[in-house]
Structure formats: structure tokens, C-alpha cells
Amino acid sequence: MADENNLPPHTPNQQQFNYDDARELRSAQNLVIAASITGPVSMIIGGVFLGVIGLVCGILAFRKIRKLIRNNGPMALMAKRLQTACIVALVVTAIALVLNIIYVVSVYPLMIEALETGDYSKLFPEGTVPSTGGSNSGNSTWG
């Protein structure tokens, strides 16, 4: 009975910590991190495919964050702070995706022409055309 006297008074408006909300916030945070990384990295490697993955991660994170803010629970303040990072990640990833699409659209006709003709010199800067291997090239790995 002495322990009951030491407990703080419980007010009806006080909300209890919800582990499900904490798990959702952590999941949203991981998705925001993934979106923040995949956007810029897609400009170097992965291209449109990685950009789409980053955009999907960002959208899923944004939906989870909006749900947490609507619940107005103890995680709402942290979710509001994470929402800003999520918006930045979405914008960066969307810009990277648009730039990757523009690049693919502009290079696609050159790639088709190079495949049809076998002349890859238009795809690479002068002097950096890779060897096709074959018996005519003297610098083949296998002789």
C-alpha cells in the first residue's frame, strides 16, 4: 500500500506510451534514411531502378509519419520532426529520379544505334571505347 502513495497522480488526459507507435516511428525513420541515401546514390549507380526504390521508401515513410501525427500520441512531436527530413528526402529522391529518366531518354537512341551498328564510339568519350575482345584485338585477356 505504501507504493500506491508514491505513484504520481494519473490524469485522464495523460497518454500512455504505445510500443506500436514507437515501432512505427522507428520503421518510418529507417525508410526516411533509405530514401535519403538511395536518391543521391542513384545518380552514380542504380539509376532509375534505385531512384524508384527510394521514392517508394519515402512515400511509405511519409504515410506512416502522417498517421502518427494524426494519432496525436506521445510520438507525434518526434514524428513532426521526422516529417521535415522525410520531405527533404522525397524532394532529393524525386529530383534524382527525374534526372536519371532524362539521362536514360537522351542516351537510349544512341544505345540502340550502337547495338545495331556495333560502333560504340558515340557512347564513350574519345579514346575510351572498350575493346570487344575478338581475335582481331591484340590486347585480349586470353591472347
CSV table of C-alpha atoms in Angstrom, one decimal:
chain,number,residue,atom,x,y,z
A,1,MET,CA,0.0,0.0,0.0
A,2,ALA,CA,2.9,2.3,0.6
A,3,ASP,CA,3.8,2.1,-3.1
A,4,GLU,CA,0.4,3.4,-4.2
A,5,ASN,CA,1.1,6.6,-2.2
A,6,ASN,CA,4.4,7.2,-4.1
A,7,LEU,CA,2.9,7.0,-7.6
A,8,PRO,CA,2.2,10.2,-9.4
A,9,PRO,CA,-1.5,11.1,-9.8
A,10,HIS,CA,-3.0,9.8,-13.0
A,11,THR,CA,-4.8,12.4,-15.0
A,12,PRO,CA,-7.4,11.3,-17.6
A,13,ASN,CA,-5.7,13.3,-20.4
A,14,GLN,CA,-2.3,11.7,-19.9
A,15,GLN,CA,-1.5,9.3,-22.7
A,16,GLN,CA,0.3,6.0,-22.2
A,17,PHE,CA,3.4,5.1,-24.1
A,18,ASN,CA,2.5,2.9,-27.0
A,19,TYR,CA,5.1,0.5,-28.2
A,20,ASP,CA,3.3,0.1,-31.6
A,21,ASP,CA,3.7,3.8,-32.3
A,22,ALA,CA,7.3,3.6,-31.3
A,23,ARG,CA,7.8,0.7,-33.7
A,24,GLU,CA,6.1,2.6,-36.5
A,25,LEU,CA,8.2,5.7,-35.8
A,26,ARG,CA,11.4,3.6,-36.0
A,27,SER,CA,10.2,1.9,-39.2
A,28,ALA,CA,9.4,5.4,-40.7
A,29,GLN,CA,12.8,6.6,-39.6
A,30,ASN,CA,14.5,3.7,-41.4
A,31,LEU,CA,12.5,4.3,-44.5
A,32,VAL,CA,13.5,8.0,-44.4
A,33,ILE,CA,17.2,7.0,-44.1
A,34,ALA,CA,16.8,4.6,-47.0
A,35,ALA,CA,15.2,7.3,-49.2
A,36,SER,CA,17.8,9.9,-48.2
A,37,ILE,CA,20.6,7.5,-49.3
A,38,THR,CA,19.1,6.0,-52.4
A,39,GLY,CA,18.3,9.3,-54.1
A,40,PRO,CA,21.8,10.7,-54.4
A,41,VAL,CA,23.4,7.2,-54.9
A,42,SER,CA,21.0,6.6,-57.8
A,43,MET,CA,22.8,9.3,-59.7
A,44,ILE,CA,26.0,7.3,-59.5
A,45,ILE,CA,24.9,3.7,-59.7
A,46,GLY,CA,21.5,2.1,-59.9
A,47,GLY,CA,19.8,4.8,-62.0
A,48,VAL,CA,16.1,4.8,-62.4
A,49,PHE,CA,15.6,1.5,-60.5
A,50,LEU,CA,17.3,2.7,-57.3
A,51,GLY,CA,15.5,6.1,-57.7
A,52,VAL,CA,12.1,4.4,-57.8
A,53,ILE,CA,13.0,2.3,-54.7
A,54,GLY,CA,14.0,5.5,-52.8
A,55,LEU,CA,10.8,7.2,-53.9
A,56,VAL,CA,8.7,4.3,-52.7
A,57,CYS,CA,10.5,4.2,-49.3
A,58,GLY,CA,10.0,8.0,-48.9
A,59,ILE,CA,6.2,7.7,-49.7
A,60,LEU,CA,5.8,4.8,-47.3
A,61,ALA,CA,7.6,6.8,-44.6
A,62,PHE,CA,5.5,9.9,-45.2
A,63,ARG,CA,2.3,7.9,-44.8
A,64,LYS,CA,3.5,6.3,-41.6
A,65,ILE,CA,4.5,9.7,-40.2
A,66,ARG,CA,1.2,11.3,-41.1
A,67,LYS,CA,-0.6,8.5,-39.3
A,68,LEU,CA,1.5,9.0,-36.2
A,69,ILE,CA,0.9,12.8,-36.3
A,70,ARG,CA,-2.9,12.2,-36.6
A,71,ASN,CA,-2.9,9.9,-33.6
A,72,ASN,CA,-1.6,12.8,-31.6
A,73,GLY,CA,0.1,10.4,-29.2
A,74,PRO,CA,3.4,10.9,-27.4
A,75,MET,CA,5.3,10.1,-30.6
A,76,ALA,CA,3.6,13.0,-32.5
A,77,LEU,CA,6.3,15.5,-31.7
A,78,MET,CA,9.1,13.2,-32.9
A,79,ALA,CA,7.0,12.3,-36.0
A,80,LYS,CA,6.6,16.1,-36.8
A,81,ARG,CA,10.4,16.5,-36.7
A,82,LEU,CA,10.9,13.4,-38.8
A,83,GLN,CA,8.4,14.7,-41.3
A,84,THR,CA,10.7,17.5,-42.3
A,85,ALA,CA,13.5,15.1,-43.0
A,86,CYS,CA,11.1,12.9,-45.0
A,87,ILE,CA,10.0,15.8,-47.2
A,88,VAL,CA,13.6,16.7,-47.9
A,89,ALA,CA,14.4,13.1,-48.8
A,90,LEU,CA,11.4,12.9,-51.1
A,91,VAL,CA,12.4,16.1,-52.9
A,92,VAL,CA,16.0,15.0,-53.4
A,93,THR,CA,15.0,11.5,-54.5
A,94,ALA,CA,12.4,12.9,-56.9
A,95,ILE,CA,14.9,15.3,-58.4
A,96,ALA,CA,17.5,12.4,-58.8
A,97,LEU,CA,14.8,10.2,-60.4
A,98,VAL,CA,13.8,12.9,-62.9
A,99,LEU,CA,17.5,13.5,-63.8
A,100,ASN,CA,18.0,9.7,-64.2
A,101,ILE,CA,14.9,9.5,-66.5
A,102,ILE,CA,16.1,12.4,-68.6
A,103,TYR,CA,19.5,10.8,-69.0
A,104,VAL,CA,18.1,7.4,-70.0
A,105,VAL,CA,15.7,9.1,-72.5
A,106,SER,CA,18.6,11.1,-74.0
A,107,VAL,CA,21.0,8.2,-74.3
A,108,TYR,CA,18.5,5.5,-75.3
A,109,PRO,CA,18.6,6.3,-79.1
A,110,LEU,CA,22.4,6.2,-79.0
A,111,MET,CA,22.5,2.9,-77.3
A,112,ILE,CA,20.1,1.3,-79.8
A,113,GLU,CA,22.1,2.7,-82.7
A,114,ALA,CA,25.3,1.4,-81.1
A,115,LEU,CA,23.8,-2.1,-80.7
A,116,GLU,CA,22.6,-2.2,-84.3
A,117,THR,CA,25.8,-0.9,-85.9
A,118,GLY,CA,28.4,-2.3,-83.4
A,119,ASP,CA,30.0,1.2,-83.2
A,120,TYR,CA,30.2,2.1,-79.6
A,121,SER,CA,32.3,5.3,-80.1
A,122,LYS,CA,29.3,7.6,-79.7
A,123,LEU,CA,28.6,6.3,-76.2
A,124,PHE,CA,32.1,6.9,-74.8
A,125,PRO,CA,34.4,9.9,-74.8
A,126,GLU,CA,37.2,9.8,-77.4
A,127,GLY,CA,39.8,7.2,-76.7
A,128,THR,CA,37.9,5.3,-74.0
A,129,VAL,CA,36.0,2.9,-76.2
A,130,PRO,CA,36.2,-0.6,-74.6
A,131,SER,CA,37.6,-3.5,-76.6
A,132,THR,CA,35.1,-6.1,-77.8
A,133,GLY,CA,37.6,-8.9,-77.3
A,134,GLY,CA,37.6,-10.9,-80.5
A,135,SER,CA,40.5,-12.4,-82.4
A,136,ASN,CA,41.4,-9.1,-84.1
A,137,SER,CA,42.3,-7.3,-81.0
A,138,GLY,CA,45.8,-7.9,-79.7
A,139,ASN,CA,45.1,-6.8,-76.2
A,140,SER,CA,42.6,-9.5,-75.3
A,141,THR,CA,42.9,-11.1,-71.9
A,142,TRP,CA,43.1,-14.6,-73.4
A,143,GLY,CA,45.6,-13.9,-76.1
